[in-house]
Amino acid sequence: MKGKLITLEGISGIGKTYFSRQLENTLDKTQYLFHKEIMDERHKGINKQIFSILHSTGSKFFDTGNPKMETLLIAAKQANDEENAIIPELHLGKTVISDRGLDSICIYQGILFAKKYGNNPLEYTLKMYDKLKGFCLTPDRTILFTGNIQKAISRAESRDADRYTSEELQILSMASNLYLEIAKRKSDRFCVINVDELNNNEIIDKLVKEIESGDSKKVYIEDDNERNL
């Protein structure tokens, strides 16, 4: 039996990493693999070398001024993780829950392409899906965490002991809007959870039900750093 890939998405500070850890303490680890985001994997193997290039400018969003190169490197990191960690577990029938995935790549790189070359970030984001679906897995299910952007930013700044610049805040705001737009366009794959409307226990209960209910309704569509991705 083929397993499922479930990704957790949302802007920095929205709570996805926190809820991923809560899920890890709740679900049966023999049936689930939890895959961490790029910033948690930066000191290991090939990913360490990729990360050293992406983070060379110190940008929270891996903005080196060359979004074409960045996209290829981030996709390479994602493909490396999938080939060596995610796909083998899927073949064993496990459900893989990943902190970020294809959607983060497409959305943030779409923003950086628009910053560099102009035009609408959504246009670039949609093109990213078309270009990268042959190299990176499209999740069976994506859980998008949304909520008050200012609260999320405050949590992220407190967690990282680092303030966002005005340009970085603009990127986060655009990313938040793009996530919601993509969720509408790909509603058969996305489940949206507003973290301000439920308490933590209610969110965990909803997550568990969403993940477990998906076992009987697989969705496969096209072939998901903390980048703060």
mmCIF file of C-alpha atoms in Angstrom:
data_model
loop_
_atom_site.group_PDB
_atom_site.id
_atom_site.type_symbol
_atom_site.label_atom_id
_atom_site.label_comp_id
_atom_site.label_asym_id
_atom_site.label_seq_id
_atom_site.Cartn_x
_atom_site.Cartn_y
_atom_site.Cartn_z
ATOM 1 C CA MET A 1 0.000 0.000 0.000
ATOM 2 C CA LYS A 2 1.281 3.461 -0.869
ATOM 3 C CA GLY A 3 1.572 5.955 1.946
ATOM 4 C CA LYS A 4 0.532 9.589 1.952
ATOM 5 C CA LEU A 5 2.466 12.843 2.043
ATOM 6 C CA ILE A 6 0.889 15.520 4.233
ATOM 7 C CA THR A 7 2.495 18.956 4.443
ATOM 8 C CA LEU A 8 2.032 21.673 7.055
ATOM 9 C CA GLU A 9 2.200 25.173 5.612
ATOM 10 C CA GLY A 10 1.923 28.791 6.716
ATOM 11 C CA ILE A 11 4.055 31.847 7.344
ATOM 12 C CA SER A 12 6.741 31.991 10.008
ATOM 13 C CA GLY A 13 5.387 32.191 13.551
ATOM 14 C CA ILE A 14 1.916 30.955 12.649
ATOM 15 C CA GLY A 15 2.418 27.795 14.730
ATOM 16 C CA LYS A 16 2.974 24.972 12.241
ATOM 17 C CA THR A 17 6.240 23.789 13.788
ATOM 18 C CA TYR A 18 4.655 23.836 17.254
ATOM 19 C CA PHE A 19 1.667 21.817 16.097
ATOM 20 C CA SER A 20 3.929 19.436 14.195
ATOM 21 C CA ARG A 21 5.701 18.659 17.468
ATOM 22 C CA GLN A 22 2.377 18.175 19.225
ATOM 23 C CA LEU A 23 1.277 15.759 16.509
ATOM 24 C CA GLU A 24 4.556 13.885 16.851
ATOM 25 C CA ASN A 25 3.758 13.358 20.530
ATOM 26 C CA THR A 26 0.201 12.290 19.750
ATOM 27 C CA LEU A 27 0.326 9.990 16.735
ATOM 28 C CA ASP A 28 1.713 6.454 16.513
ATOM 29 C CA LYS A 29 5.335 6.882 15.408
ATOM 30 C CA THR A 30 5.346 3.436 13.806
ATOM 31 C CA GLN A 31 2.805 4.675 11.268
ATOM 32 C CA TYR A 32 4.071 8.211 10.697
ATOM 33 C CA LEU A 33 7.329 9.872 9.707
ATOM 34 C CA PHE A 34 7.822 13.529 10.658
ATOM 35 C CA HIS A 35 10.048 15.471 8.293
ATOM 36 C CA LYS A 36 11.466 18.786 9.474
ATOM 37 C CA GLU A 37 11.837 21.970 7.515
ATOM 38 C CA ILE A 38 14.990 23.167 5.813
ATOM 39 C CA MET A 39 16.324 25.278 8.701
ATOM 40 C CA ASP A 40 16.269 22.204 10.952
ATOM 41 C CA GLU A 41 18.199 20.143 8.413
ATOM 42 C CA ARG A 42 20.837 22.670 7.456
ATOM 43 C CA HIS A 43 23.786 20.979 9.184
ATOM 44 C CA LYS A 44 23.468 17.537 7.581
ATOM 45 C CA GLY A 45 25.174 16.091 4.518
ATOM 46 C CA ILE A 46 24.363 17.517 1.096
ATOM 47 C CA ASN A 47 21.755 19.808 2.635
ATOM 48 C CA LYS A 48 24.507 21.537 4.596
ATOM 49 C CA GLN A 49 26.287 22.409 1.365
ATOM 50 C CA ILE A 50 23.095 23.625 -0.295
ATOM 51 C CA PHE A 51 22.163 25.663 2.750
ATOM 52 C CA SER A 52 25.593 27.324 2.919
ATOM 53 C CA ILE A 53 24.967 28.817 -0.533
ATOM 54 C CA LEU A 54 21.356 29.789 0.085
ATOM 55 C CA HIS A 55 22.135 31.472 3.395
ATOM 56 C CA SER A 56 25.305 33.208 2.191
ATOM 57 C CA THR A 57 23.638 36.642 2.288
ATOM 58 C CA GLY A 58 21.961 36.062 5.650
ATOM 59 C CA SER A 59 18.493 36.585 4.175
ATOM 60 C CA LYS A 60 15.651 34.902 6.062
ATOM 61 C CA PHE A 61 14.134 34.039 2.690
ATOM 62 C CA PHE A 62 17.302 32.869 0.928
ATOM 63 C CA ASP A 63 17.290 35.984 -1.241
ATOM 64 C CA THR A 64 20.684 36.024 -2.958
ATOM 65 C CA GLY A 65 19.532 38.292 -5.763
ATOM 66 C CA ASN A 66 19.436 35.316 -8.144
ATOM 67 C CA PRO A 67 16.006 33.677 -7.757
ATOM 68 C CA LYS A 68 16.633 31.258 -10.627
ATOM 69 C CA MET A 69 19.614 29.760 -8.820
ATOM 70 C CA GLU A 70 17.797 29.811 -5.476
ATOM 71 C CA THR A 71 14.819 27.931 -6.879
ATOM 72 C CA LEU A 72 17.003 25.214 -8.375
ATOM 73 C CA LEU A 73 18.951 24.812 -5.132
ATOM 74 C CA ILE A 74 15.857 24.682 -2.927
ATOM 75 C CA ALA A 75 14.212 22.206 -5.301
ATOM 76 C CA ALA A 76 17.414 20.144 -5.223
ATOM 77 C CA LYS A 77 17.283 20.065 -1.430
ATOM 78 C CA GLN A 78 13.632 19.045 -1.553
ATOM 79 C CA ALA A 79 14.296 16.336 -4.164
ATOM 80 C CA ASN A 80 17.218 15.030 -2.096
ATOM 81 C CA ASP A 81 15.027 14.751 1.002
ATOM 82 C CA GLU A 82 12.243 13.065 -0.928
ATOM 83 C CA GLU A 83 14.498 10.536 -2.598
ATOM 84 C CA ASN A 84 16.378 9.556 0.551
ATOM 85 C CA ALA A 85 13.857 10.015 3.360
ATOM 86 C CA ILE A 86 10.287 10.542 2.206
ATOM 87 C CA ILE A 87 9.713 8.236 -0.789
ATOM 88 C CA PRO A 88 11.119 5.097 0.899
ATOM 89 C CA GLU A 89 8.686 5.586 3.796
ATOM 90 C CA LEU A 90 5.780 6.171 1.406
ATOM 91 C CA HIS A 91 6.603 2.881 -0.317
ATOM 92 C CA LEU A 92 6.386 1.189 3.086
ATOM 93 C CA GLY A 93 2.856 2.551 3.453
ATOM 94 C CA LYS A 94 3.673 5.187 6.064
ATOM 95 C CA THR A 95 2.139 8.639 6.231
ATOM 96 C CA VAL A 96 4.828 11.334 6.050
ATOM 97 C CA ILE A 97 4.033 14.641 7.746
ATOM 98 C CA SER A 98 6.378 17.335 6.490
ATOM 99 C CA ASP A 99 6.970 20.817 7.850
ATOM 100 C CA ARG A 100 6.678 22.687 4.526
ATOM 101 C CA GLY A 101 7.055 21.340 1.012
ATOM 102 C CA LEU A 102 6.332 22.217 -2.615
ATOM 103 C CA ASP A 103 3.933 25.033 -1.755
ATOM 104 C CA SER A 104 6.519 26.978 0.245
ATOM 105 C CA ILE A 105 8.997 26.734 -2.596
ATOM 106 C CA CYS A 106 6.516 27.947 -5.207
ATOM 107 C CA ILE A 107 5.060 30.754 -3.110
ATOM 108 C CA TYR A 108 8.234 32.281 -1.707
ATOM 109 C CA GLN A 109 10.177 31.913 -4.936
ATOM 110 C CA GLY A 110 7.251 33.394 -6.840
ATOM 111 C CA ILE A 111 7.547 36.448 -4.599
ATOM 112 C CA LEU A 112 11.304 36.702 -5.129
ATOM 113 C CA PHE A 113 10.917 36.329 -8.901
ATOM 114 C CA ALA A 114 8.397 39.192 -8.888
ATOM 115 C CA LYS A 115 10.757 41.279 -6.765
ATOM 116 C CA LYS A 116 13.592 40.718 -9.246
ATOM 117 C CA TYR A 117 11.772 40.783 -12.574
ATOM 118 C CA GLY A 118 8.463 42.553 -11.873
ATOM 119 C CA ASN A 119 4.915 41.334 -12.623
ATOM 120 C CA ASN A 120 2.461 39.575 -10.327
ATOM 121 C CA PRO A 121 3.880 37.102 -7.746
ATOM 122 C CA LEU A 122 0.864 34.840 -8.309
ATOM 123 C CA GLU A 123 1.805 34.390 -11.977
ATOM 124 C CA TYR A 124 5.306 33.287 -11.046
ATOM 125 C CA THR A 125 3.980 31.057 -8.265
ATOM 126 C CA LEU A 126 1.650 29.215 -10.629
ATOM 127 C CA LYS A 127 4.478 28.777 -13.123
ATOM 128 C CA MET A 128 6.603 27.303 -10.316
ATOM 129 C CA TYR A 129 4.042 24.549 -9.781
ATOM 130 C CA ASP A 130 4.136 23.670 -13.476
ATOM 131 C CA LYS A 131 7.941 23.641 -13.585
ATOM 132 C CA LEU A 132 8.670 21.852 -10.302
ATOM 133 C CA LYS A 133 5.939 19.200 -10.222
ATOM 134 C CA GLY A 134 8.164 16.867 -12.226
ATOM 135 C CA PHE A 135 10.964 17.153 -9.658
ATOM 136 C CA CYS A 136 9.210 17.519 -6.293
ATOM 137 C CA LEU A 137 6.251 15.601 -4.898
ATOM 138 C CA THR A 138 2.862 17.252 -4.724
ATOM 139 C CA PRO A 139 1.366 16.466 -1.303
ATOM 140 C CA ASP A 140 -1.689 14.264 -1.009
ATOM 141 C CA ARG A 141 -2.983 16.729 1.562
ATOM 142 C CA THR A 142 -1.828 20.154 2.757
ATOM 143 C CA ILE A 143 -2.843 21.734 6.048
ATOM 144 C CA LEU A 144 -2.519 25.516 5.923
ATOM 145 C CA PHE A 145 -2.317 27.421 9.195
ATOM 146 C CA THR A 146 -3.597 30.984 8.996
ATOM 147 C CA GLY A 147 -4.287 33.723 11.507
ATOM 148 C CA ASN A 148 -3.353 37.233 12.538
ATOM 149 C CA ILE A 149 -0.164 38.158 10.696
ATOM 150 C CA GLN A 150 1.072 40.574 13.365
ATOM 151 C CA LYS A 151 0.736 37.929 16.072
ATOM 152 C CA ALA A 152 2.646 35.456 13.905
ATOM 153 C CA ILE A 153 5.426 37.957 13.243
ATOM 154 C CA SER A 154 5.686 38.801 16.942
ATOM 155 C CA ARG A 155 6.036 35.093 17.808
ATOM 156 C CA ALA A 156 8.654 34.568 15.086
ATOM 157 C CA GLU A 157 10.702 37.577 16.194
ATOM 158 C CA SER A 158 10.554 36.476 19.829
ATOM 159 C CA ARG A 159 11.495 32.899 18.929
ATOM 160 C CA ASP A 160 14.426 33.899 16.721
ATOM 161 C CA ALA A 161 15.481 36.931 18.781
ATOM 162 C CA ASP A 162 15.634 38.830 15.505
ATOM 163 C CA ARG A 163 13.378 41.507 14.048
ATOM 164 C CA TYR A 164 12.093 41.467 10.492
ATOM 165 C CA THR A 165 12.964 44.355 8.202
ATOM 166 C CA SER A 166 10.209 46.248 6.382
ATOM 167 C CA GLU A 167 11.077 44.355 3.197
ATOM 168 C CA GLU A 168 10.874 41.001 4.997
ATOM 169 C CA LEU A 169 7.529 41.972 6.521
ATOM 170 C CA GLN A 170 6.253 42.733 3.038
ATOM 171 C CA ILE A 171 7.347 39.296 1.863
ATOM 172 C CA LEU A 172 5.514 37.638 4.760
ATOM 173 C CA SER A 173 2.364 39.622 4.018
ATOM 174 C CA MET A 174 2.469 38.647 0.340
ATOM 175 C CA ALA A 175 3.137 35.025 1.277
ATOM 176 C CA SER A 176 0.129 34.987 3.604
ATOM 177 C CA ASN A 177 -2.130 36.244 0.810
ATOM 178 C CA LEU A 178 -0.664 33.827 -1.733
ATOM 179 C CA TYR A 179 -1.170 30.854 0.576
ATOM 180 C CA LEU A 180 -4.874 31.685 0.829
ATOM 181 C CA GLU A 181 -5.188 32.150 -2.925
ATOM 182 C CA ILE A 182 -3.467 28.843 -3.662
ATOM 183 C CA ALA A 183 -5.635 27.131 -1.035
ATOM 184 C CA LYS A 184 -8.736 28.348 -2.896
ATOM 185 C CA ARG A 185 -7.392 27.226 -6.260
ATOM 186 C CA LYS A 186 -6.353 23.827 -4.917
ATOM 187 C CA SER A 187 -9.184 23.342 -2.449
ATOM 188 C CA ASP A 188 -9.347 19.584 -3.097
ATOM 189 C CA ARG A 189 -5.893 19.293 -1.507
ATOM 190 C CA PHE A 190 -5.917 22.027 1.146
ATOM 191 C CA CYS A 191 -7.408 22.134 4.630
ATOM 192 C CA VAL A 192 -7.251 25.635 6.174
ATOM 193 C CA ILE A 193 -7.068 26.095 9.949
ATOM 194 C CA ASN A 194 -7.280 29.566 11.486
ATOM 195 C CA VAL A 195 -5.244 29.335 14.687
ATOM 196 C CA ASP A 196 -7.013 32.358 16.194
ATOM 197 C CA GLU A 197 -10.438 30.704 16.059
ATOM 198 C CA LEU A 198 -9.620 27.543 18.061
ATOM 199 C CA ASN A 199 -7.646 26.729 21.192
ATOM 200 C CA ASN A 200 -4.587 24.485 20.970
ATOM 201 C CA ASN A 201 -6.408 21.305 22.002
ATOM 202 C CA GLU A 202 -9.125 21.929 19.423
ATOM 203 C CA ILE A 203 -6.510 22.462 16.745
ATOM 204 C CA ILE A 204 -4.726 19.220 17.637
ATOM 205 C CA ASP A 205 -8.027 17.325 17.579
ATOM 206 C CA LYS A 206 -8.857 18.787 14.179
ATOM 207 C CA LEU A 207 -5.408 17.933 12.841
ATOM 208 C CA VAL A 208 -5.619 14.334 14.030
ATOM 209 C CA LYS A 209 -9.082 13.901 12.514
ATOM 210 C CA GLU A 210 -7.941 15.446 9.234
ATOM 211 C CA ILE A 211 -4.877 13.216 9.031
ATOM 212 C CA GLU A 212 -6.637 10.013 10.048
ATOM 213 C CA SER A 213 -9.704 10.623 7.880
ATOM 214 C CA GLY A 214 -7.437 11.028 4.876
ATOM 215 C CA ASP A 215 -6.521 7.352 5.061
ATOM 216 C CA SER A 216 -9.731 6.514 3.244
ATOM 217 C CA LYS A 217 -9.784 9.391 0.753
ATOM 218 C CA LYS A 218 -6.426 9.766 -0.934
ATOM 219 C CA VAL A 219 -6.062 12.739 -3.185
ATOM 220 C CA TYR A 220 -3.455 12.652 -5.940
ATOM 221 C CA ILE A 221 -3.175 15.620 -8.209
ATOM 222 C CA GLU A 222 -0.199 17.065 -10.040
ATOM 223 C CA ASP A 223 3.318 15.853 -9.566
ATOM 224 C CA ASP A 224 5.112 20.824 -0.714
ATOM 225 C CA ASN A 225 12.736 26.964 4.747
ATOM 226 C CA GLU A 226 11.834 27.753 8.510
ATOM 227 C CA ARG A 227 12.776 29.751 5.574
ATOM 228 C CA ASN A 228 11.828 31.041 7.929
ATOM 229 C CA LEU A 229 11.266 28.472 5.119
#
